[in-house]
Short mmCIF file of C-alpha atoms in Angstrom, two decimals:
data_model
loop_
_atom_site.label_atom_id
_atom_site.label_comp_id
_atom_site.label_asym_id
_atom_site.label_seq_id
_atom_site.Cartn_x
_atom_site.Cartn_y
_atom_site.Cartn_z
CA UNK A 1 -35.63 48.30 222.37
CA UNK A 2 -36.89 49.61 225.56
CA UNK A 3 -36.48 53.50 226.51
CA UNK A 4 -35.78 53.77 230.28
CA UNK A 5 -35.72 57.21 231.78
CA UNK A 6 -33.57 58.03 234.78
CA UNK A 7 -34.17 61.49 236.77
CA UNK A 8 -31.52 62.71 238.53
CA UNK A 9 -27.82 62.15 238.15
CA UNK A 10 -27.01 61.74 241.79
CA UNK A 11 -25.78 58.55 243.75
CA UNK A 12 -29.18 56.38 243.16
CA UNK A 13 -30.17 57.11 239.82
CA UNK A 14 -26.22 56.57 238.44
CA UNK A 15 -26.65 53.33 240.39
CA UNK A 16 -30.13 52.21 239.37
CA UNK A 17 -28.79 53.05 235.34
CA UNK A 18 -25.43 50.52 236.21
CA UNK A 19 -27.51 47.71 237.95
CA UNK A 20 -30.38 48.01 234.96
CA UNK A 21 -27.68 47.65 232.25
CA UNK A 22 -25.98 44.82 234.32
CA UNK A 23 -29.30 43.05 235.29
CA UNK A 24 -31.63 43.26 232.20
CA UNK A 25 -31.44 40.47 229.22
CA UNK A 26 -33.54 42.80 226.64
CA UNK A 27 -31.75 46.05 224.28
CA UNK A 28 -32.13 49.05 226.29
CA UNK A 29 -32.17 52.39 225.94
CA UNK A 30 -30.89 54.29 229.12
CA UNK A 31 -31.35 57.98 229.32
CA UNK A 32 -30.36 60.23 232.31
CA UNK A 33 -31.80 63.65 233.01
CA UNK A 34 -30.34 66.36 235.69
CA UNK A 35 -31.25 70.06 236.23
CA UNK A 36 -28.07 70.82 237.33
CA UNK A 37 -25.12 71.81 234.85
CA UNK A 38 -23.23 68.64 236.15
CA UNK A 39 -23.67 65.18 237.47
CA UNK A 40 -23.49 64.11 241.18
CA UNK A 41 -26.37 65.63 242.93
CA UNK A 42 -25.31 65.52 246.60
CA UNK A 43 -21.79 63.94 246.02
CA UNK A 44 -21.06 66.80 243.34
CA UNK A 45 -17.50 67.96 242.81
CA UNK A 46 -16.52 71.43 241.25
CA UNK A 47 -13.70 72.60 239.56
CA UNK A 48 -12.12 75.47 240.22
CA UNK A 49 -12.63 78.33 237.29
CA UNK A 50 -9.00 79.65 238.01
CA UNK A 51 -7.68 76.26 237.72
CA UNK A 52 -9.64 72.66 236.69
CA UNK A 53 -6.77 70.65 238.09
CA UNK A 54 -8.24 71.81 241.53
CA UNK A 55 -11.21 70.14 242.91
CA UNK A 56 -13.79 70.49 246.23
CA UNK A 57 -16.14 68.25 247.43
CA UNK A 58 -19.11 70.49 247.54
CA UNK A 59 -21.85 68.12 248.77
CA UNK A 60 -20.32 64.56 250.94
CA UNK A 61 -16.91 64.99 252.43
CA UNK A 62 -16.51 61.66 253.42
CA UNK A 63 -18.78 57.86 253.70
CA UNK A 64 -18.77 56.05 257.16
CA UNK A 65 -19.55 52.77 256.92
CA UNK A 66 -21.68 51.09 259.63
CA UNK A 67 -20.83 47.23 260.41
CA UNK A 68 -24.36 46.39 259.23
CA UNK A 69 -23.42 48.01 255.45
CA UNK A 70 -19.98 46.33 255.17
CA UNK A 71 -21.54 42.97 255.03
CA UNK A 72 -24.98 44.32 253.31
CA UNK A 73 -23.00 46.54 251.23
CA UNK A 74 -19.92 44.84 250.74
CA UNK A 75 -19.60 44.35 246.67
CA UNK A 76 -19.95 48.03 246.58
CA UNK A 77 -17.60 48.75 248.68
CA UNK A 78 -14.67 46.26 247.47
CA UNK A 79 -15.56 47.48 243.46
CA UNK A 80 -14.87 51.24 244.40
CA UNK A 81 -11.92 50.29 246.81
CA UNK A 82 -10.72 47.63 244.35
CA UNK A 83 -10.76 50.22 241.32
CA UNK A 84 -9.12 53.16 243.45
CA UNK A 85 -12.22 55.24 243.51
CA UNK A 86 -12.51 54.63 247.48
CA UNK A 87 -10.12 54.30 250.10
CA UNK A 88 -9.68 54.74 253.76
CA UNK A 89 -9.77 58.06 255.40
CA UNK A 90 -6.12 58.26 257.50
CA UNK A 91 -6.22 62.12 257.64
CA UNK A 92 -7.35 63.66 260.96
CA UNK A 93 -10.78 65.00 261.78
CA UNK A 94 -10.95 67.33 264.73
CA UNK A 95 -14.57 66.89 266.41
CA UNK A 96 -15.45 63.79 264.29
CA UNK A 97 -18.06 61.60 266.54
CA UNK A 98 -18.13 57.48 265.43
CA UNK A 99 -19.48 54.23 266.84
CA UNK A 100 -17.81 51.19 267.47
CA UNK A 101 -16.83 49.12 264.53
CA UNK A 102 -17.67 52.48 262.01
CA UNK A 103 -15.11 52.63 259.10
CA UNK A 104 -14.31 56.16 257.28
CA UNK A 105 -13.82 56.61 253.16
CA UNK A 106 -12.28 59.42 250.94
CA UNK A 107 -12.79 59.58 246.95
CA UNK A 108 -9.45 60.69 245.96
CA UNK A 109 -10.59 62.23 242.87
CA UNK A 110 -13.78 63.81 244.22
CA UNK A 111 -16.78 62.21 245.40
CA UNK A 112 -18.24 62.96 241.67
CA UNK A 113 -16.15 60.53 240.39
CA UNK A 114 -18.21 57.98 242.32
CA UNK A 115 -21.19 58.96 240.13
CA UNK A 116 -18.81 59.11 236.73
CA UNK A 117 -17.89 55.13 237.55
CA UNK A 118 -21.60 53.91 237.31
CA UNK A 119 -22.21 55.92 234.66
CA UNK A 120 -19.61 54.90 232.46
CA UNK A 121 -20.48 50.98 233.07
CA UNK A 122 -24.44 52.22 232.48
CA UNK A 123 -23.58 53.15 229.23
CA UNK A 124 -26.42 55.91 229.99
CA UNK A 125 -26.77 58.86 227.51
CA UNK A 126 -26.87 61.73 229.80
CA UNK A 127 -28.54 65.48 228.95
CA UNK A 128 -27.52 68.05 231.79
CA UNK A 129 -29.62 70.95 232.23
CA UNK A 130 -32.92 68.97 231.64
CA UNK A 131 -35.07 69.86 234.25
CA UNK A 132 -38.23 67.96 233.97
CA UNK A 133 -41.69 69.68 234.33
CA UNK A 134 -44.62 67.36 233.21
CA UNK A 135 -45.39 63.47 232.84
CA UNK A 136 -48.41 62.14 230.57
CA UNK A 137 -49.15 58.64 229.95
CA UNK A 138 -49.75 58.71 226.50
CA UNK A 139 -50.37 54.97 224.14
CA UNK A 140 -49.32 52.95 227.16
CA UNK A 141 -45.68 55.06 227.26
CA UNK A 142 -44.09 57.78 229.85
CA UNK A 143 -44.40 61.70 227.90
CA UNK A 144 -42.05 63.74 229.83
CA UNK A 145 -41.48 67.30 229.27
CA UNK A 146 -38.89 69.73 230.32
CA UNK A 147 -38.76 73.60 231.11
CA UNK A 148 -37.08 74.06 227.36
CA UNK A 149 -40.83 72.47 226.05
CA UNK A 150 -38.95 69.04 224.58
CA UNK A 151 -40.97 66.34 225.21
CA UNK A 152 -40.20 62.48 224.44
CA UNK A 153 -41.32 59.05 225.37
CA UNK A 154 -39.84 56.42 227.52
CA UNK A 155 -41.40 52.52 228.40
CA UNK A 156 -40.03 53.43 232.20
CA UNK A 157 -39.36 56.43 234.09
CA UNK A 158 -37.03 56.25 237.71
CA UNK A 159 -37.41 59.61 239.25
CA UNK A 160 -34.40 60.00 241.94
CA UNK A 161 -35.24 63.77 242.57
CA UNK A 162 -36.04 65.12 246.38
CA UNK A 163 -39.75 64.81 247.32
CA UNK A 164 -40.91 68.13 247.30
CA UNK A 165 -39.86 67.97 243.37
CA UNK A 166 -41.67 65.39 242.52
CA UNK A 167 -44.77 67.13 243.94
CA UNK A 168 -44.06 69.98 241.95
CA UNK A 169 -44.39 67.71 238.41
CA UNK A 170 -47.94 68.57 236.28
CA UNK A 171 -49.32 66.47 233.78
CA UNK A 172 -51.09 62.58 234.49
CA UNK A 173 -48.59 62.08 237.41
CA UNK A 174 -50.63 64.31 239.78
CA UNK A 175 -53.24 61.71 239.28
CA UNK A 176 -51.74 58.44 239.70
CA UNK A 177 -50.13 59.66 242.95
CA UNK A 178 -52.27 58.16 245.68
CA UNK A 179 -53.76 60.02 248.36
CA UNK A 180 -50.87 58.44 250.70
CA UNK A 181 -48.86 58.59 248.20
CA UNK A 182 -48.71 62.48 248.53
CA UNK A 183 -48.93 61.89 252.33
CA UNK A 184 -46.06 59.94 251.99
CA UNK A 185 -44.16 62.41 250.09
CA UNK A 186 -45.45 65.53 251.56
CA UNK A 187 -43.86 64.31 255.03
CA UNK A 188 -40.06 64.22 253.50
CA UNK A 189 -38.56 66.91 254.56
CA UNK A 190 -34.74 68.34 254.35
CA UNK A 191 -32.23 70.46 256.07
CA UNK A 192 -31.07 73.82 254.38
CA UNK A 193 -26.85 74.81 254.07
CA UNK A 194 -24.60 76.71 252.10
CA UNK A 195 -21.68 74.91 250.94
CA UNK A 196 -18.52 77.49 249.77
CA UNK A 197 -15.32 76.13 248.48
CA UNK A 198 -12.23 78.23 248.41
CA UNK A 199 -8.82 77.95 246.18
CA UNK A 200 -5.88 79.21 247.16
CA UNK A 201 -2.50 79.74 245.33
CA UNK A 202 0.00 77.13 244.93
CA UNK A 203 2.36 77.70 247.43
CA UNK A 204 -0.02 79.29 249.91
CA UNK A 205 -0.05 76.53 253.38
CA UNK A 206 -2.33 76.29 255.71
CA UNK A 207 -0.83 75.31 258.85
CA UNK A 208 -3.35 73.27 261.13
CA UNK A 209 -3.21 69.91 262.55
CA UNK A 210 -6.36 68.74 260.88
CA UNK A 211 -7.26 67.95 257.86
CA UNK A 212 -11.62 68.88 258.73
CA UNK A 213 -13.20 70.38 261.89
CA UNK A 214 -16.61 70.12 262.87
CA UNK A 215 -17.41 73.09 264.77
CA UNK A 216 -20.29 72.58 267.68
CA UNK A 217 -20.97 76.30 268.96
CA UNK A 218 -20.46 78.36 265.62
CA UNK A 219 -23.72 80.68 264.63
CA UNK A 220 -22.50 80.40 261.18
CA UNK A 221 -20.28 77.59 259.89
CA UNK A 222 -20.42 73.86 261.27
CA UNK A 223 -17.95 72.30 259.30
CA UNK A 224 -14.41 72.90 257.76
CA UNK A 225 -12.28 70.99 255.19
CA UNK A 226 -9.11 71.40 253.83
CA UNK A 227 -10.25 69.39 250.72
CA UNK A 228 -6.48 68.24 249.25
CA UNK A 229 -5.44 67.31 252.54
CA UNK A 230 -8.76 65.58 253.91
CA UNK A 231 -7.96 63.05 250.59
CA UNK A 232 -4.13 63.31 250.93
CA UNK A 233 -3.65 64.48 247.70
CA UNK A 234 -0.42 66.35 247.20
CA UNK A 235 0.27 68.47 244.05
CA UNK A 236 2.65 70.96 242.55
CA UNK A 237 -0.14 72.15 240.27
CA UNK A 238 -2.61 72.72 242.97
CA UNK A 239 -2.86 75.15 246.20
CA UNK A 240 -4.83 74.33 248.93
CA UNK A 241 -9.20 73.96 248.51
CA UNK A 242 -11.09 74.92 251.72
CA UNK A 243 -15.00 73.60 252.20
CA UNK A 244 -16.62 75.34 254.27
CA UNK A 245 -20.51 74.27 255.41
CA UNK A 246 -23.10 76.60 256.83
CA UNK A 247 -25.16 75.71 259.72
CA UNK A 248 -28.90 74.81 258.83
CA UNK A 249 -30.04 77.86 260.64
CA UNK A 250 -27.49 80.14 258.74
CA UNK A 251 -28.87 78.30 255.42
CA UNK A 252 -32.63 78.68 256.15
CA UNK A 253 -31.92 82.36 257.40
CA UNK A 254 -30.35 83.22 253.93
CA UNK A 255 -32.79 81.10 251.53
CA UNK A 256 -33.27 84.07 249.65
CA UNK A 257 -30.05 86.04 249.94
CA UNK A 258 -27.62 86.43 247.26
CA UNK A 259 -24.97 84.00 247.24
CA UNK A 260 -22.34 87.15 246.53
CA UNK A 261 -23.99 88.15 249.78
CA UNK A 262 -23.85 84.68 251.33
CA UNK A 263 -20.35 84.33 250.34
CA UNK A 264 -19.01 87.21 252.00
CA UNK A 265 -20.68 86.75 255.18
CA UNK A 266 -19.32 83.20 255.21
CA UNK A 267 -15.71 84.19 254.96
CA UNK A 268 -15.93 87.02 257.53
CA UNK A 269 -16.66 84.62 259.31
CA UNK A 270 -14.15 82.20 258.74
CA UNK A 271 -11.79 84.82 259.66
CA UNK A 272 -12.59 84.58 263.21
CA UNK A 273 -12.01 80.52 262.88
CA UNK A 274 -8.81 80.98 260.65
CA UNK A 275 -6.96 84.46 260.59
CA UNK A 276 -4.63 85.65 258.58
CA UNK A 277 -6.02 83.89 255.69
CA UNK A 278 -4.82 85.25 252.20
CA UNK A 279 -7.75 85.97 249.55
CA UNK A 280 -8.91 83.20 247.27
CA UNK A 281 -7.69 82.90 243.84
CA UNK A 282 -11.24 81.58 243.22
CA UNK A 283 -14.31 80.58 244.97
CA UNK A 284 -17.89 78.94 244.23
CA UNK A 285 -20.32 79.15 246.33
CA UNK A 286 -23.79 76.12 246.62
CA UNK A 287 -26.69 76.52 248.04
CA UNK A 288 -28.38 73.30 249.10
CA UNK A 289 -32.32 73.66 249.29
CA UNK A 290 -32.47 70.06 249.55
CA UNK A 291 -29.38 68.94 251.97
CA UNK A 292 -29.76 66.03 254.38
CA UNK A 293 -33.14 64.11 254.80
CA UNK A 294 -34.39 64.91 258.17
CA UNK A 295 -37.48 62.91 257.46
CA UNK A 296 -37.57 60.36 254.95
CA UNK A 297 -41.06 58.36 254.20
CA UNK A 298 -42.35 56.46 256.89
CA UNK A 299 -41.05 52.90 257.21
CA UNK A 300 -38.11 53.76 254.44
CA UNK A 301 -39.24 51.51 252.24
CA UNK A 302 -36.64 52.71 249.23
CA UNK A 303 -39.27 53.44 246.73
CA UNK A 304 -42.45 54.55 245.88
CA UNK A 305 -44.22 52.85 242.73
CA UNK A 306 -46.54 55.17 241.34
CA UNK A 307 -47.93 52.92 238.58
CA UNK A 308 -47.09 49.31 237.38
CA UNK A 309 -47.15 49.14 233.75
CA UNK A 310 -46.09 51.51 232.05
CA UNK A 311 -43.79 51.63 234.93
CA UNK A 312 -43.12 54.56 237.38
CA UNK A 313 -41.27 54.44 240.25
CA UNK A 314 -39.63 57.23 242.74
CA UNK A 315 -36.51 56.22 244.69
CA UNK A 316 -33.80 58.37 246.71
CA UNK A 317 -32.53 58.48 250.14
CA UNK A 318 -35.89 60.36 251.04
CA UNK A 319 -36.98 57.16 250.97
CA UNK A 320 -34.32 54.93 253.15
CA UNK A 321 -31.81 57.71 254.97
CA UNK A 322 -29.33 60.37 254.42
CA UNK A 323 -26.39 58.81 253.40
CA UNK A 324 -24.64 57.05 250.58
CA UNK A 325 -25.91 53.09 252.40
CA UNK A 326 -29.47 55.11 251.82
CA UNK A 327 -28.80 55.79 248.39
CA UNK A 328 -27.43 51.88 247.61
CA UNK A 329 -30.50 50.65 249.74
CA UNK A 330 -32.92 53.01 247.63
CA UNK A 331 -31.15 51.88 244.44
CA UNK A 332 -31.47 47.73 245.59
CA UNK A 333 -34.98 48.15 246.43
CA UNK A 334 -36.06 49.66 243.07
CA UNK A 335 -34.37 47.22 241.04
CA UNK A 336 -36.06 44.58 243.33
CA UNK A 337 -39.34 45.81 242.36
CA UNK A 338 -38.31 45.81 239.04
CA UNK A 339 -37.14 42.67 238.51
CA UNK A 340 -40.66 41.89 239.84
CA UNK A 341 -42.74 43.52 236.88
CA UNK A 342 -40.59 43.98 234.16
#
C-alpha cells in the first residue's frame, strides 16, 4: 500500500486527496496534515463558542465564477450545486464590482463544508494541529517531522501550504529545492487582514438593505457581512453573525498586535459604519498572515515538483491565482503531473 502525504487541509490539498482516491488503481494510504485546529485553510468556518449552531465564514465569503471556469470548471461546479453544498448568491451586495457573464455562489452551510465534502469522498485520515517542520529522504521514502518531534514516512508528499512556509521547512528539502526553485517561491507574496466575526442574540435584527458591503474609503475595515443573511439562512436558534474584514494596511499595521487589541479597535470602528449596535454574545477574531496571493509564481504553472521519485510536489493558489478556480487549477495540474510519474 502506498502512503501519500497531503499538507494542508485547505481547498487544494482536500481536492488533490478526492481526485487521488478517485483516480489511482493501487491501495492507498491518504494522510492529511494542518497546523491549524480545523480544516479549511482560507475557506475556514468557525463556530460560535456561545452557540455551535451559529456559523461565520471567516476566510471566502462568496466564489464568482468567470465564463472561462464554468466550462473549464464545470463538473465541479454541478457536483457542489447538485449535492446542495453550492448555490447561487440572490442576496444583495452593496459595492460588489463584476464582469459580464460573472456568476456569484454561497455555501449554505459555511464555505468549510466545501472542504468536509472532498474529504469525506478522500477517505483521508486527517491529524489537525500537525504542523510540519522537517523533510528527509530516507531508503527512497518522504521522513517528515512535526513541531511535537513525530516523525513518519510517506511514498509521496503534496505540500499545499503558502510559499513562504515551505521555505521555512529544514531537513533534505532545502536541498532538492532548485536555485529557481527558491526564486520561484521567494517571489510569492500575500496580502495581510484581520478577519472578526461577531454573534449576536437571537432576536437581535439588523436592519440594512444589504446582506455585505464593500467599503472603498474606510482606514480600517473594507468589507462587511451579515453572514446568515449573505447565505439566506433563517433560524430560530440563531441571531445574526457579522464578518467584518480589515484593510491590508490595517492588517500589516497590527501584525504584531494583540488580537484582544485588534478586536476592539475593529469594532470601534464599526460603530461609526453601524451605530447603535448591541454587544456580541460572542466573537472570534483571525488573523490572516497569508490572505490573498498578490504574486503567485511566474507563469502560474499550478505546481512546483521538487523531486520525481520519491515524489514531491508543492501546489496552491500561489501557484495559479487567488481564488477557489486557482485552487481547482492548482489541484488539476498536480494530479496531471502525477498521473505522469506515478
Amino acid at each position: 500500500m502506498s502512503r501519500v502525504l497531503v499538507v494542508g487541509a485547505g481547498l487544494t490539498g482536500s481536492l488533490c486527496a478526492a481526485l487521488l482516491r478517485k483516480e489511482t488503481t493501487f491501495p492507498l494510504y491518504l494522510a492529511m496534515w494542518d497546523k491549524a485546529g480545523d480544516t479549511g485553510g482560507r475557506m475556514i468556518t468557525a463556530n460560535s463558542p456561545h452557540n455551535p449552531r451559529c456559523t461565520v465564514d471567516l476566510g471566502a465569503q462568496y466564489i464568482t465564477r468567470s465564463p472561462r471556469y464554468a466550462k473549464e470548471h464545470q463538473q465541479f461546479y454541478e457536483e457542489l450545486l447538485a449535492h446542495g453544498i453550492l448555490k447561487p448568491l440572490t442576496s444583495p451586495i452593496e459595492g460588489m464590482k463584476g464582469k459580464e457573464g460573472d456568476c456569484n455562489f454561497v455555501a449554505p452551510q459555511g464555505f468549510s463544508s466545501i472542504i468536509k465534502y472532498y474529504l469525506k469522498k478522500s477517505g483521508a485520515e486527517v491529524f489537525l494541529k500537525h504542523c510540519v517542520t522537517r523533510i528527509n529522504l530516507k531508503d527512497n521514502k518522504w521522513e517528515v517531522s512535526t513541531d511535537t518531534g513525530s516523525t513518519e514516512q510517506f511514498d509521496l508528499v503534496l505540500l499545499t501550504m503558502p510559499a513562504p512556509q515551505i521555505l521555512e521547512l529544514q531537513g533534505d528539502i532545502v536541498n532538492l529545492i532548485s536555485e529557481r526553485q527558491r526564486q520561484q517561491l521567494t517571489a510569492v507574496s500575500y496580502s495581510s487582514r484581520y478577519a472578526l466575526g461577531l454573534f449576536y442574540e437571537v432576536d437581535m435584527k439588523i436592519d440594512v438593505p444589504w446582506s455585505c458591503r464593500y467599503l472603498s474609503n474606510h482606514p480600517s475595515i473594507c468589507f462587511i457581512s451579515i453572514d446568515n443573511k449573505k447565505r439566506n439562512i433563517e433560524s430560530s436558534e440563531c441571531g445574526p453573525s457579522l464578518l467584518i474584514q480589515s484593510t491590508v494596511p490595517f492588517g500589516v499595521q497590527h501584525l504584531k498586535s494583540s488580537e484582544a487589541d485588534v478586536q476592539k479597535l475593529m469594532i470601534q470602528q464599526l460603530e461609526t459604519i453601524l451605530p447603535g449596535l448591541p454587544q456580541p454574545v460572542a466573537t472570534i477574531c483571525q488573523k490572516w498572515i497569508y490572505s490573498q496571493v498578490t504574486n503567485p509564481v511566474s507563469n502560474t504553472p499550478g505546481q512546483v515538483t521538487l523531486h520525481l521519485k520519491p515524489f514531491l510536489v508543492c501546489g496552491g493558489d500561489g501557484f495559479t491565482h487567488s481564488n477557489f478556480d486557482g485552487c481547482i487549477s492548482s489541484a488539476l495540474s498536480i494530479m496531471k503531473v502525477l498521473k505522469r510519474y506515478i
